[in-house]
Tab-separated table of C-alpha atoms in Angstrom:
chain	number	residue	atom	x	y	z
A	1	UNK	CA	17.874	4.695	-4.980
A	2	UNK	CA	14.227	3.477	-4.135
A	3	UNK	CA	14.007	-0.417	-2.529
A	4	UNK	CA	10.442	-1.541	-3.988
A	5	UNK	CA	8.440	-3.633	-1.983
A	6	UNK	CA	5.725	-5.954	-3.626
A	7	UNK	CA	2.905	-7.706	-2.411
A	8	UNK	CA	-0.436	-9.780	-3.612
A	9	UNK	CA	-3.306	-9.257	-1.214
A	10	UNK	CA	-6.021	-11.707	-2.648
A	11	UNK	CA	-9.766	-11.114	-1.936
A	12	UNK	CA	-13.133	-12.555	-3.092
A	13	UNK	CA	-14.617	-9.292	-3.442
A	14	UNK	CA	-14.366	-7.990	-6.802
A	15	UNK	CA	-13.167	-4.769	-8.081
A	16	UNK	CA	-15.859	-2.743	-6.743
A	17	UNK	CA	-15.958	-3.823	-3.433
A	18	UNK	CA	-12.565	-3.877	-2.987
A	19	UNK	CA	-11.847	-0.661	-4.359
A	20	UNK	CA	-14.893	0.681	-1.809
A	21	UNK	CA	-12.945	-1.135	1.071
A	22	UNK	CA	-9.579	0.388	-0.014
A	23	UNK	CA	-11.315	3.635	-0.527
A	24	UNK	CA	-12.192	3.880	3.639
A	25	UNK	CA	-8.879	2.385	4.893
A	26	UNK	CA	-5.867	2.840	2.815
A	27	UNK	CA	-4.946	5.479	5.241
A	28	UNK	CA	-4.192	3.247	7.760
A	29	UNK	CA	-0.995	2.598	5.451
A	30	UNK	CA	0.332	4.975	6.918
A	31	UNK	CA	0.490	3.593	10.362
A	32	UNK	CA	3.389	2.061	9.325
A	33	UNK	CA	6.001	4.639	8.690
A	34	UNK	CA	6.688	6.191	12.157
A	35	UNK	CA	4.883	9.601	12.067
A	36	UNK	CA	3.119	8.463	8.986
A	37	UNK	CA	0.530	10.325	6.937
A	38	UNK	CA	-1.138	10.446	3.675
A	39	UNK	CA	0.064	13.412	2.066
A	40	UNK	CA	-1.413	13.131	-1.849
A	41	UNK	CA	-3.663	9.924	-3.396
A	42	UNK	CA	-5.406	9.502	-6.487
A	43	UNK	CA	-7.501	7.073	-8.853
A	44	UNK	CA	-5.958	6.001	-12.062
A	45	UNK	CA	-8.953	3.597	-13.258
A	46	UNK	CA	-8.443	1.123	-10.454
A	47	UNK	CA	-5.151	1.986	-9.452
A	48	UNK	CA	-4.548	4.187	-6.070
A	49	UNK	CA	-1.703	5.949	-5.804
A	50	UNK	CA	-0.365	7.800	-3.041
A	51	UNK	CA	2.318	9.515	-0.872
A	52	UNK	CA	2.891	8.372	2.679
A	53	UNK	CA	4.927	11.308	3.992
A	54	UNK	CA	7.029	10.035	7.957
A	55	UNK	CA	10.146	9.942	9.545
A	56	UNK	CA	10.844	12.970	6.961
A	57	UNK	CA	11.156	10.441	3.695
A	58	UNK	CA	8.438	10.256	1.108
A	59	UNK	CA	7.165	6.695	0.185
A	60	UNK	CA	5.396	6.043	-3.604
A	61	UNK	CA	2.464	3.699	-2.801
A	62	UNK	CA	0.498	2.180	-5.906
A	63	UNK	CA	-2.436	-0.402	-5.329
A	64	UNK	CA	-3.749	-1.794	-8.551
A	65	UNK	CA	-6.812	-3.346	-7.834
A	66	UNK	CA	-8.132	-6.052	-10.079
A	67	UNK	CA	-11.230	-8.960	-10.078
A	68	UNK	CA	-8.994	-11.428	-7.042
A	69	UNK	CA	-5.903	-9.299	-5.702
A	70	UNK	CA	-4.475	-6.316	-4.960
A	71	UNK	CA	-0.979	-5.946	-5.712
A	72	UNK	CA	0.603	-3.503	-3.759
A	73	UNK	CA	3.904	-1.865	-4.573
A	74	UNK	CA	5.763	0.478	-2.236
A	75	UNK	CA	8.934	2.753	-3.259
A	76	UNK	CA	11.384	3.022	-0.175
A	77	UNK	CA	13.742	5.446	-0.685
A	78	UNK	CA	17.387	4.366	0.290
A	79	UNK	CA	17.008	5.452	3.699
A	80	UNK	CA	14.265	3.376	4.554
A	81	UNK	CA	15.579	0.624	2.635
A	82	UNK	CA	16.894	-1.509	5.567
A	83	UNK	CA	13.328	-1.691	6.472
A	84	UNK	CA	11.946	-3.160	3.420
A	85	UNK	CA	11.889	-6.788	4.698
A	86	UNK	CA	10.125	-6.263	7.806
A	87	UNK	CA	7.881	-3.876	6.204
A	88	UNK	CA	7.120	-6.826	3.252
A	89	UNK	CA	6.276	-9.359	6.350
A	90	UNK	CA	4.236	-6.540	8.019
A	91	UNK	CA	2.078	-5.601	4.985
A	92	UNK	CA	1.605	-9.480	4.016
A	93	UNK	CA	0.237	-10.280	7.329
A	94	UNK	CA	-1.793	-7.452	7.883
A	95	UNK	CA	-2.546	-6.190	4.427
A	96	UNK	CA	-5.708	-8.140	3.791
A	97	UNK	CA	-7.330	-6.547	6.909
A	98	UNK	CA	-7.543	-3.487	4.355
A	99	UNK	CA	-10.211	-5.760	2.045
A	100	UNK	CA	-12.308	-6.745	5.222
């Protein structure tokens, strides 16, 4: 069973921009799954979604970017699970380097 992990990055940026600025770094996601690397991504209008492939687990990333946020939702699987808090502090403090 996957253990979601939401977050709200805000920005001033606009979709554009942002979705530019996600467009060069979003594979430094990956940094944080030991081993981490982007195996698959994709635009869905302006929605990125992706596979973060480490530590021999596959994590669901989706970042739906709109007009003042990002809202970032990561799928642990169960393994990873015990993770998911640190990982939420992790992503909330550093997350919004992505948008600069």
């Amino acid at each position: 069973m996957s253990q979601p992990i939401e977050v709200d990055l805000p920005h001033q940026l606009g979709v554009a921009a942002a979705r530019q600025r996600i467009e060069g770094g979003f594979g430094k996601l990956a940094d944080y799954v030991p081993g981490g690397h982007v195996a698959e991504h994709r635009w869905d209008g302006d929605t990125l979604h992706f596979i973060v492939e480490g530590m021999g687990q596959r994590i669901a990333v989706r970042l739906e970017v709109a007009e003042r946020n990002v809202h970032a939702v990561f799928d642990l699987p169960g393994f990873l699970a015990m993770f998911a808090e640190p990982l939420r502090q992790k992503l909330q403090k550093d997350g919004p380097k992505l948008l600069e």
